[in-house]
């Protein structure tokens, strides 16, 4: 985060009043711009907290029940027509100030002392308004938030637009997180509120308005740095001002001073023997603490502080996953094998995001990931998340907030997206962790494959012109991928446009070793996942006691599989039968109790996720990375997440963490009657190790020895016979010069006995799951 020593803020968070009324009952032609007018109205009212969402205020006041419990999620649809007025008084001076709303959901008019000072129309970015009507003493602030449907209907999406998801067509016309309209992982909950902080900021006539420092080249002895700055100057002559730059990282320091010729400009300089920023295991995530000081003569006008890393990220990709296909990140010239996860909304009610971040980030760090993908159906995360990734060597793949649709490309949407992308890029670009900007999630696929008659996705103005033009102006050297997966012109014209090197691997999902997965040609998987039932103790927090079991014909289970309607025709009604089928295919059983169902479902998910991660990792560098779906649920549900909403870790969390160790031994799937033992090494140095592979069924040592794993590479260590006389459970143990570890492999043809599997998992110490 970039912080000025001279910036002065007054927080307006805390206690507010909330008034609300249904759209159809709202008196027309009356503007409720003051607290007095609201108090005299017939509107319902409750105390409110900011940051907040109106549902949380209503729950706190006892007006509604827990919105996540039982069948209550469906009731959210009956509140989609509410107008909301947030109001409060506050003390201020009559200095020139601005009002900053870091998050307004979504369409809002802002009134200061009865006068309208501005409007907001984008949930995803901050809004700043001149507080010209501010007076010394007591002031009054009213924020009128309108129902999203009243505004979205003003902007029809047009016949050319297409949405894959039944519930969220109107999301295409507004800049509100797409998942809030309903998704396969989130409920339809069109909330409203002041969901991030509100503050007053004193206006300064002179300041450092923007500053961006990045590495543009790395040489053997030094790094070439490029500085961009934008200042606000009171004096007539820029030459009266100097910009001083100081940076320190351990024993590495730099100091430069630049006379200003203009209010904005660029400079370049060199850092001798720089300390580089690396992702986890490749090296240390070294960060420079930088201070930029604006001086007029000897007088200090402004001083800002931030941290940045000296590093270069590149992405090398081909159009197709042919014989020479490639999709590989390079960090400081070194290829990066990605072990990553997708990051989805922290909460369906986003004012609660921030309180969930510490535990979510601890899980991210503990899981062994070196990359996280911030998915396009979400909000843009709190900047503390990027700080964490900077500090812990976790690269970021950042989607812009679009997904699973062909969006309108009229002037309104183009203008909205340009403003949003500009704000987002300027806010986050200084973070060393950001490896990639991605235009959207699956919109190329939506254009080409999901429409009845596909169109060339390269006609998408939003991701081929609007966003690239923003990046060209504000972050020109960072890698950009227009869509994920990206179908460029060559791929489109190839006759096989789905054969891209980077793919989202969502197959039939009834068996993880089906041909869809084993024959996939992807070099890089940026999405793939598998169902896993939450622990019964977690389920008891969101299901009625009488609806805990069985799952069949159970409306509460169906709702919490993200069905925002009941019945067989619901868009996601297939999810529960699929989860049960995954159990039946793998273990040949239909469990009759909830406890057994949860155990078997989590085992099915764990084996699938382990297979996905290790298939890619054991193929390093034939394959270059996997970003699995997903780490943590954003509401209580039956899903692909490996940690449920209440932070209970499923079995898959532990198997993935084991498979993502920086040194990891894995057995590949049988080939020609043999199992191949692979060792992968994520360090930039050769690693000596000793290992043993034990078959728990027979007690026989199947393989043992010593080896030298190549730096940032993988190697075959040994072979063992593939035994076909029932289940064999192999435990791999190793000790290396960096760390010791343990992993396992189940050699069996599905279906196999869950009881035998469970016994081996317990015997080996590999059964780890919270609450099952």
CSV table of N, CA, C and O in Angstrom, one decimal, residues 56-163:
chain,number,residue,atom,x,y,z
A,56,UNK,N,-27.2,-7.8,7.2
A,56,UNK,CA,-26.5,-7.9,8.5
A,56,UNK,C,-27.2,-7.0,9.6
A,56,UNK,O,-27.4,-7.4,10.7
A,57,UNK,N,-27.5,-5.8,9.2
A,57,UNK,CA,-28.2,-4.9,10.1
A,57,UNK,C,-29.6,-5.4,10.5
A,57,UNK,O,-30.0,-5.4,11.6
A,58,UNK,N,-30.3,-6.0,9.5
A,58,UNK,CA,-31.6,-6.6,9.7
A,58,UNK,C,-31.5,-7.8,10.6
A,58,UNK,O,-32.4,-8.0,11.5
A,59,UNK,N,-30.5,-8.6,10.4
A,59,UNK,CA,-30.3,-9.8,11.3
A,59,UNK,C,-30.0,-9.3,12.7
A,59,UNK,O,-30.5,-9.9,13.7
A,60,UNK,N,-29.1,-8.3,12.8
A,60,UNK,CA,-28.7,-7.8,14.2
A,60,UNK,C,-30.0,-7.3,14.9
A,60,UNK,O,-30.1,-7.4,16.1
A,61,UNK,N,-30.9,-6.7,14.2
A,61,UNK,CA,-32.1,-6.1,14.8
A,61,UNK,C,-33.2,-7.1,15.0
A,61,UNK,O,-34.3,-6.8,15.6
A,62,UNK,N,-33.0,-8.4,14.5
A,62,UNK,CA,-34.0,-9.4,14.7
A,62,UNK,C,-35.1,-9.3,13.7
A,62,UNK,O,-36.2,-10.0,13.8
A,63,UNK,N,-35.0,-8.5,12.6
A,63,UNK,CA,-36.0,-8.4,11.6
A,63,UNK,C,-36.1,-9.6,10.7
A,63,UNK,O,-37.1,-10.1,10.3
A,64,UNK,N,-34.9,-10.2,10.4
A,64,UNK,CA,-34.8,-11.4,9.6
A,64,UNK,C,-33.9,-12.4,10.3
A,64,UNK,O,-33.1,-12.0,11.2
A,65,UNK,N,-34.0,-13.7,9.9
A,65,UNK,CA,-33.1,-14.7,10.5
A,65,UNK,C,-31.8,-14.8,9.7
A,65,UNK,O,-31.6,-14.0,8.8
A,66,UNK,N,-31.0,-15.7,10.1
A,66,UNK,CA,-29.7,-15.9,9.4
A,66,UNK,C,-30.0,-16.2,8.0
A,66,UNK,O,-30.6,-17.2,7.6
A,67,UNK,N,-29.4,-15.4,7.1
A,67,UNK,CA,-29.7,-15.5,5.7
A,67,UNK,C,-29.1,-16.7,5.1
A,67,UNK,O,-29.5,-17.1,3.9
A,68,UNK,N,-28.2,-17.4,5.7
A,68,UNK,CA,-27.6,-18.6,5.2
A,68,UNK,C,-28.2,-19.9,5.7
A,68,UNK,O,-27.8,-21.0,5.3
A,69,UNK,N,-29.1,-19.8,6.7
A,69,UNK,CA,-29.6,-21.0,7.3
A,69,UNK,C,-30.9,-21.6,6.6
A,69,UNK,O,-31.8,-20.8,6.2
A,70,UNK,N,-30.9,-22.9,6.5
A,70,UNK,CA,-32.1,-23.6,6.0
A,70,UNK,C,-32.5,-23.1,4.7
A,70,UNK,O,-31.7,-23.1,3.7
A,71,UNK,N,-33.7,-22.8,4.5
A,71,UNK,CA,-34.3,-22.3,3.2
A,71,UNK,C,-34.2,-20.8,3.1
A,71,UNK,O,-34.7,-20.2,2.2
A,72,UNK,N,-33.6,-20.1,4.1
A,72,UNK,CA,-33.6,-18.6,4.1
A,72,UNK,C,-32.9,-18.0,2.9
A,72,UNK,O,-33.3,-16.9,2.5
A,73,UNK,N,-31.9,-18.7,2.3
A,73,UNK,CA,-31.3,-18.0,1.2
A,73,UNK,C,-32.3,-17.7,0.0
A,73,UNK,O,-32.1,-16.7,-0.7
A,74,UNK,N,-33.4,-18.4,-0.1
A,74,UNK,CA,-34.3,-18.1,-1.1
A,74,UNK,C,-35.1,-16.8,-0.8
A,74,UNK,O,-35.6,-16.2,-1.7
A,75,UNK,N,-35.2,-16.5,0.5
A,75,UNK,CA,-35.9,-15.3,0.9
A,75,UNK,C,-35.2,-14.0,0.4
A,75,UNK,O,-35.8,-12.9,0.4
A,76,UNK,N,-33.9,-14.1,0.1
A,76,UNK,CA,-33.2,-12.9,-0.3
A,76,UNK,C,-33.8,-12.3,-1.6
A,76,UNK,O,-33.7,-11.1,-1.8
A,77,UNK,N,-34.4,-13.2,-2.4
A,77,UNK,CA,-35.0,-12.6,-3.6
A,77,UNK,C,-36.2,-11.7,-3.3
A,77,UNK,O,-36.5,-10.8,-4.1
A,78,UNK,N,-36.8,-11.8,-2.2
A,78,UNK,CA,-37.9,-10.9,-1.8
A,78,UNK,C,-37.4,-9.6,-1.3
A,78,UNK,O,-38.2,-8.7,-1.1
A,79,UNK,N,-36.1,-9.4,-1.1
A,79,UNK,CA,-35.6,-8.2,-0.7
A,79,UNK,C,-34.8,-7.4,-1.8
A,79,UNK,O,-34.2,-6.4,-1.5
A,80,UNK,N,-34.9,-7.9,-3.0
A,80,UNK,CA,-34.2,-7.3,-4.1
A,80,UNK,C,-34.8,-5.9,-4.5
A,80,UNK,O,-34.1,-5.2,-5.3
A,81,UNK,N,-36.0,-5.6,-4.0
A,81,UNK,CA,-36.6,-4.3,-4.4
A,81,UNK,C,-36.5,-3.2,-3.4
A,81,UNK,O,-37.2,-2.2,-3.5
A,82,UNK,N,-35.6,-3.4,-2.4
A,82,UNK,CA,-35.5,-2.4,-1.3
A,82,UNK,C,-34.6,-1.2,-1.7
A,82,UNK,O,-33.5,-1.4,-2.2
A,83,UNK,N,-35.2,0.0,-1.4
A,83,UNK,CA,-34.3,1.2,-1.4
A,83,UNK,C,-33.7,1.3,0.0
A,83,UNK,O,-34.4,1.0,1.0
A,84,UNK,N,-32.5,1.7,0.1
A,84,UNK,CA,-31.8,1.9,1.4
A,84,UNK,C,-31.3,3.3,1.5
A,84,UNK,O,-30.8,3.9,0.6
A,85,UNK,N,-31.5,3.8,2.7
A,85,UNK,CA,-30.9,5.1,3.0
A,85,UNK,C,-30.0,5.0,4.3
A,85,UNK,O,-30.5,4.6,5.4
A,86,UNK,N,-28.7,5.2,4.1
A,86,UNK,CA,-27.8,5.2,5.3
A,86,UNK,C,-27.6,6.7,5.7
A,86,UNK,O,-27.3,7.5,4.8
A,87,UNK,N,-27.7,7.0,7.0
A,87,UNK,CA,-27.6,8.4,7.4
A,87,UNK,C,-26.8,8.5,8.7
A,87,UNK,O,-26.9,7.6,9.6
A,88,UNK,N,-26.1,9.6,8.9
A,88,UNK,CA,-25.4,9.8,10.1
A,88,UNK,C,-25.0,11.3,10.2
A,88,UNK,O,-25.0,12.0,9.1
A,89,UNK,N,-24.7,11.8,11.4
A,89,UNK,CA,-24.1,13.1,11.5
A,89,UNK,C,-22.7,12.9,12.0
A,89,UNK,O,-22.3,11.9,12.5
A,90,UNK,N,-21.9,14.0,11.7
A,90,UNK,CA,-20.5,13.9,12.1
A,90,UNK,C,-19.9,15.3,12.3
A,90,UNK,O,-20.5,16.3,11.7
A,91,UNK,N,-18.9,15.5,13.0
A,91,UNK,CA,-18.2,16.8,13.2
A,91,UNK,C,-17.1,16.9,12.2
A,91,UNK,O,-16.4,16.0,11.9
A,92,UNK,N,-16.9,18.2,11.8
A,92,UNK,CA,-15.9,18.5,10.8
A,92,UNK,C,-15.5,19.9,10.9
A,92,UNK,O,-16.2,20.8,11.5
A,93,UNK,N,-14.4,20.3,10.2
A,93,UNK,CA,-14.0,21.7,10.0
A,93,UNK,C,-14.5,22.1,8.7
A,93,UNK,O,-15.0,21.3,7.9
A,94,UNK,N,-14.3,23.4,8.4
A,94,UNK,CA,-14.7,23.9,7.0
A,94,UNK,C,-13.5,23.9,6.1
A,94,UNK,O,-13.5,24.6,5.0
A,95,UNK,N,-12.4,23.1,6.4
A,95,UNK,CA,-11.3,23.0,5.4
A,95,UNK,C,-11.8,22.3,4.1
A,95,UNK,O,-12.8,21.5,4.2
A,96,UNK,N,-11.2,22.4,3.0
A,96,UNK,CA,-11.5,21.8,1.8
A,96,UNK,C,-11.2,20.3,1.9
A,96,UNK,O,-10.0,19.9,2.2
A,97,UNK,N,-12.2,19.5,1.8
A,97,UNK,CA,-12.0,18.0,1.9
A,97,UNK,C,-12.8,17.3,0.9
A,97,UNK,O,-13.7,17.8,0.2
A,98,UNK,N,-12.5,16.0,0.8
A,98,UNK,CA,-13.2,15.1,-0.1
A,98,UNK,C,-13.8,13.9,0.7
A,98,UNK,O,-13.2,13.5,1.7
A,99,UNK,N,-14.9,13.4,0.2
A,99,UNK,CA,-15.5,12.2,0.8
A,99,UNK,C,-15.1,11.0,0.0
A,99,UNK,O,-15.3,11.0,-1.2
A,100,UNK,N,-14.5,10.0,0.6
A,100,UNK,CA,-14.1,8.8,-0.1
A,100,UNK,C,-14.9,7.6,0.4
A,100,UNK,O,-14.9,7.3,1.6
A,101,UNK,N,-15.6,7.0,-0.5
A,101,UNK,CA,-16.3,5.7,-0.2
A,101,UNK,C,-15.5,4.6,-0.9
A,101,UNK,O,-15.5,4.5,-2.1
A,102,UNK,N,-14.9,3.7,-0.1
A,102,UNK,CA,-14.1,2.7,-0.6
A,102,UNK,C,-14.9,1.6,-1.3
A,102,UNK,O,-14.4,0.8,-2.1
A,103,UNK,N,-16.2,1.5,-0.9
A,103,UNK,CA,-17.1,0.4,-1.5
A,103,UNK,C,-18.5,0.8,-1.3
A,103,UNK,O,-19.0,0.8,-0.2
A,104,UNK,N,-19.2,1.0,-2.4
A,104,UNK,CA,-20.7,1.3,-2.4
A,104,UNK,C,-21.4,0.2,-3.2
A,104,UNK,O,-21.0,0.1,-4.4
A,105,UNK,N,-22.4,-0.4,-2.7
A,105,UNK,CA,-23.1,-1.5,-3.4
A,105,UNK,C,-24.5,-1.1,-3.6
A,105,UNK,O,-25.4,-1.2,-2.8
A,106,UNK,N,-24.8,-0.6,-4.9
A,106,UNK,CA,-24.0,-0.4,-6.0
A,106,UNK,C,-24.3,1.0,-6.6
A,106,UNK,O,-23.5,1.8,-6.8
A,107,UNK,N,-25.7,1.3,-6.8
A,107,UNK,CA,-26.1,2.6,-7.4
A,107,UNK,C,-26.5,3.5,-6.2
A,107,UNK,O,-27.5,3.1,-5.4
A,108,UNK,N,-25.8,4.6,-6.1
A,108,UNK,CA,-26.1,5.4,-4.9
A,108,UNK,C,-26.0,6.9,-5.2
A,108,UNK,O,-25.2,7.3,-6.1
A,109,UNK,N,-26.9,7.7,-4.5
A,109,UNK,CA,-26.8,9.1,-4.6
A,109,UNK,C,-26.3,9.6,-3.2
A,109,UNK,O,-26.8,9.1,-2.2
A,110,UNK,N,-25.4,10.5,-3.1
A,110,UNK,CA,-24.8,11.0,-1.9
A,110,UNK,C,-25.2,12.4,-1.6
A,110,UNK,O,-25.0,13.3,-2.5
A,111,UNK,N,-25.7,12.7,-0.4
A,111,UNK,CA,-26.2,14.0,0.0
A,111,UNK,C,-25.4,14.4,1.2
A,111,UNK,O,-25.3,13.7,2.2
A,112,UNK,N,-24.8,15.6,1.1
A,112,UNK,CA,-24.1,16.3,2.2
A,112,UNK,C,-24.9,17.5,2.6
A,112,UNK,O,-25.1,18.4,1.8
A,113,UNK,N,-25.4,17.5,3.8
A,113,UNK,CA,-26.2,18.7,4.4
A,113,UNK,C,-27.3,19.0,3.4
A,113,UNK,O,-27.6,20.2,3.1
A,114,UNK,N,-27.9,18.0,2.9
A,114,UNK,CA,-29.1,18.2,2.1
A,114,UNK,C,-28.9,18.4,0.6
A,114,UNK,O,-29.8,18.4,-0.2
A,115,UNK,N,-27.6,18.6,0.2
A,115,UNK,CA,-27.3,18.8,-1.2
A,115,UNK,C,-26.6,17.6,-1.8
A,115,UNK,O,-25.8,17.0,-1.2
A,116,UNK,N,-27.1,17.2,-3.0
A,116,UNK,CA,-26.5,16.0,-3.7
A,116,UNK,C,-25.1,16.4,-4.2
A,116,UNK,O,-24.9,17.4,-4.9
A,117,UNK,N,-24.1,15.6,-3.8
A,117,UNK,CA,-22.7,15.9,-4.2
A,117,UNK,C,-22.2,14.9,-5.2
A,117,UNK,O,-21.0,15.1,-5.7
A,118,UNK,N,-22.9,13.9,-5.5
A,118,UNK,CA,-22.5,13.0,-6.5
A,118,UNK,C,-23.2,11.6,-6.5
A,118,UNK,O,-24.1,11.4,-5.6
A,119,UNK,N,-22.9,10.8,-7.4
A,119,UNK,CA,-23.5,9.5,-7.5
A,119,UNK,C,-22.5,8.4,-7.8
A,119,UNK,O,-21.4,8.7,-8.3
A,120,UNK,N,-22.8,7.2,-7.4
A,120,UNK,CA,-21.9,6.1,-7.7
A,120,UNK,C,-22.7,5.0,-8.5
A,120,UNK,O,-23.9,4.9,-8.4
A,121,UNK,N,-21.9,4.3,-9.3
A,121,UNK,CA,-22.6,3.3,-10.1
A,121,UNK,C,-21.7,2.0,-10.3
A,121,UNK,O,-21.9,1.2,-11.2
A,122,UNK,N,-20.7,1.8,-9.4
A,122,UNK,CA,-19.8,0.7,-9.5
A,122,UNK,C,-19.5,0.2,-8.2
A,122,UNK,O,-18.9,0.9,-7.3
A,123,UNK,N,-19.9,-1.1,-7.9
A,123,UNK,CA,-19.6,-1.7,-6.6
A,123,UNK,C,-18.1,-1.9,-6.4
A,123,UNK,O,-17.6,-2.0,-5.2
A,124,UNK,N,-17.4,-2.1,-7.5
A,124,UNK,CA,-16.0,-2.7,-7.4
A,124,UNK,C,-14.9,-1.8,-7.2
A,124,UNK,O,-13.8,-2.3,-6.9
A,125,UNK,N,-15.1,-0.5,-7.2
A,125,UNK,CA,-14.0,0.5,-7.0
A,125,UNK,C,-14.5,1.6,-6.1
A,125,UNK,O,-15.6,1.7,-5.8
A,126,UNK,N,-13.5,2.3,-5.6
A,126,UNK,CA,-13.8,3.4,-4.7
A,126,UNK,C,-14.3,4.6,-5.4
A,126,UNK,O,-14.1,4.8,-6.6
A,127,UNK,N,-15.0,5.5,-4.7
A,127,UNK,CA,-15.6,6.7,-5.3
A,127,UNK,C,-15.2,7.9,-4.4
A,127,UNK,O,-15.3,7.8,-3.2
A,128,UNK,N,-14.8,9.0,-5.0
A,128,UNK,CA,-14.4,10.2,-4.3
A,128,UNK,C,-15.2,11.4,-4.7
A,128,UNK,O,-15.4,11.6,-5.9
A,129,UNK,N,-15.7,12.1,-3.8
A,129,UNK,CA,-16.6,13.3,-4.1
A,129,UNK,C,-16.1,14.5,-3.3
A,129,UNK,O,-15.7,14.4,-2.2
A,130,UNK,N,-16.2,15.6,-4.0
A,130,UNK,CA,-15.8,16.9,-3.3
A,130,UNK,C,-16.8,17.3,-2.3
A,130,UNK,O,-18.0,17.3,-2.6
A,131,UNK,N,-16.4,17.5,-1.1
A,131,UNK,CA,-17.3,17.8,0.0
A,131,UNK,C,-17.4,19.3,0.2
A,131,UNK,O,-17.1,19.9,1.2
A,132,UNK,N,-17.9,19.9,-0.9
A,132,UNK,CA,-17.9,21.4,-1.0
A,132,UNK,C,-18.9,22.0,0.0
A,132,UNK,O,-18.8,23.1,0.5
A,133,UNK,N,-19.9,21.3,0.4
A,133,UNK,CA,-20.9,21.8,1.3
A,133,UNK,C,-20.6,21.6,2.8
A,133,UNK,O,-21.4,21.8,3.7
A,134,UNK,N,-19.4,21.2,3.1
A,134,UNK,CA,-19.0,20.9,4.5
A,134,UNK,C,-18.9,22.2,5.3
A,134,UNK,O,-18.5,23.2,4.8
A,135,UNK,N,-19.4,22.1,6.5
A,135,UNK,CA,-19.4,23.3,7.4
A,135,UNK,C,-18.6,22.9,8.7
A,135,UNK,O,-18.5,21.8,9.0
A,136,UNK,N,-18.2,23.9,9.4
A,136,UNK,CA,-17.5,23.7,10.7
A,136,UNK,C,-18.6,23.4,11.7
A,136,UNK,O,-19.6,24.1,11.8
A,137,UNK,N,-18.4,22.3,12.4
A,137,UNK,CA,-19.4,21.8,13.3
A,137,UNK,C,-20.1,20.5,12.9
A,137,UNK,O,-19.4,19.7,12.3
A,138,UNK,N,-21.4,20.4,13.1
A,138,UNK,CA,-22.1,19.2,12.8
A,138,UNK,C,-22.6,19.2,11.4
A,138,UNK,O,-23.2,20.1,10.9
A,139,UNK,N,-22.3,18.1,10.7
A,139,UNK,CA,-22.7,17.9,9.3
A,139,UNK,C,-23.6,16.6,9.2
A,139,UNK,O,-23.5,15.8,10.1
A,140,UNK,N,-24.3,16.5,8.1
A,140,UNK,CA,-25.2,15.4,7.9
A,140,UNK,C,-24.9,14.7,6.6
A,140,UNK,O,-24.8,15.4,5.6
A,141,UNK,N,-24.8,13.4,6.6
A,141,UNK,CA,-24.5,12.6,5.4
A,141,UNK,C,-25.6,11.6,5.2
A,141,UNK,O,-26.0,10.8,6.1
A,142,UNK,N,-26.2,11.6,4.0
A,142,UNK,CA,-27.2,10.6,3.6
A,142,UNK,C,-26.8,9.9,2.3
A,142,UNK,O,-26.4,10.6,1.4
A,143,UNK,N,-26.9,8.6,2.3
A,143,UNK,CA,-26.5,7.8,1.1
A,143,UNK,C,-27.8,7.0,0.7
A,143,UNK,O,-28.2,6.1,1.5
A,144,UNK,N,-28.3,7.3,-0.4
A,144,UNK,CA,-29.5,6.6,-0.9
A,144,UNK,C,-29.0,5.5,-1.9
A,144,UNK,O,-28.5,5.8,-3.0
A,145,UNK,N,-29.2,4.2,-1.6
A,145,UNK,CA,-28.8,3.1,-2.4
A,145,UNK,C,-30.0,2.5,-3.0
A,145,UNK,O,-31.0,2.1,-2.4
A,146,UNK,N,-30.0,2.5,-4.4
A,146,UNK,CA,-31.2,2.0,-5.1
A,146,UNK,C,-31.1,0.5,-5.4
A,146,UNK,O,-30.0,0.0,-5.5
A,147,UNK,N,-32.3,-0.1,-5.6
A,147,UNK,CA,-32.3,-1.5,-6.0
A,147,UNK,C,-31.6,-1.7,-7.4
A,147,UNK,O,-31.7,-0.8,-8.3
A,148,UNK,N,-30.8,-2.7,-7.5
A,148,UNK,CA,-30.0,-2.9,-8.7
A,148,UNK,C,-30.9,-3.1,-9.9
A,148,UNK,O,-30.6,-2.6,-11.0
A,149,UNK,N,-32.0,-3.7,-9.7
A,149,UNK,CA,-32.9,-4.0,-10.9
A,149,UNK,C,-33.4,-2.7,-11.5
A,149,UNK,O,-33.6,-2.6,-12.8
A,150,UNK,N,-33.7,-1.7,-10.7
A,150,UNK,CA,-34.2,-0.4,-11.3
A,150,UNK,C,-33.2,0.2,-12.2
A,150,UNK,O,-33.6,0.9,-13.2
A,151,UNK,N,-31.9,0.0,-12.0
A,151,UNK,CA,-30.9,0.6,-12.8
A,151,UNK,C,-30.5,-0.3,-14.0
A,151,UNK,O,-30.3,0.2,-15.1
A,152,UNK,N,-30.4,-1.6,-13.7
A,152,UNK,CA,-30.0,-2.5,-14.8
A,152,UNK,C,-31.0,-2.5,-15.9
A,152,UNK,O,-30.6,-2.6,-17.1
A,153,UNK,N,-32.3,-2.3,-15.6
A,153,UNK,CA,-33.3,-2.3,-16.7
A,153,UNK,C,-33.2,-1.0,-17.6
A,153,UNK,O,-33.8,-1.0,-18.7
A,154,UNK,N,-32.4,0.0,-17.2
A,154,UNK,CA,-32.2,1.1,-18.0
A,154,UNK,C,-31.2,0.8,-19.1
A,154,UNK,O,-31.0,1.6,-20.0
A,155,UNK,N,-30.5,-0.3,-19.0
A,155,UNK,CA,-29.4,-0.7,-19.9
A,155,UNK,C,-29.6,-2.1,-20.4
A,155,UNK,O,-28.9,-3.0,-20.0
A,156,UNK,N,-30.5,-2.3,-21.3
A,156,UNK,CA,-30.7,-3.7,-21.9
A,156,UNK,C,-29.5,-4.2,-22.5
A,156,UNK,O,-28.7,-3.5,-23.1
A,157,UNK,N,-29.2,-5.5,-22.3
A,157,UNK,CA,-28.0,-6.1,-22.7
A,157,UNK,C,-27.9,-6.4,-24.2
A,157,UNK,O,-26.8,-6.5,-24.8
A,158,UNK,N,-29.0,-6.5,-24.9
A,158,UNK,CA,-29.0,-6.7,-26.3
A,158,UNK,C,-28.9,-8.1,-26.7
A,158,UNK,O,-28.4,-9.0,-26.0
A,159,UNK,N,-29.4,-8.4,-27.9
A,159,UNK,CA,-29.5,-9.8,-28.4
A,159,UNK,C,-28.1,-10.4,-28.6
A,159,UNK,O,-28.0,-11.6,-28.6
A,160,UNK,N,-27.1,-9.6,-28.8
A,160,UNK,CA,-25.7,-10.1,-29.0
A,160,UNK,C,-25.1,-10.6,-27.7
A,160,UNK,O,-24.0,-11.3,-27.8
A,161,UNK,N,-25.6,-10.3,-26.6
A,161,UNK,CA,-25.0,-10.7,-25.3
A,161,UNK,C,-25.6,-12.1,-24.9
A,161,UNK,O,-26.7,-12.4,-25.2
A,162,UNK,N,-24.7,-12.8,-24.3
A,162,UNK,CA,-25.1,-14.2,-23.9
A,162,UNK,C,-24.6,-14.5,-22.5
A,162,UNK,O,-23.4,-14.1,-22.2
A,163,UNK,N,-25.4,-15.1,-21.7
A,163,UNK,CA,-24.9,-15.5,-20.3
A,163,UNK,C,-25.2,-17.0,-20.1
A,163,UNK,O,-26.2,-17.5,-20.5
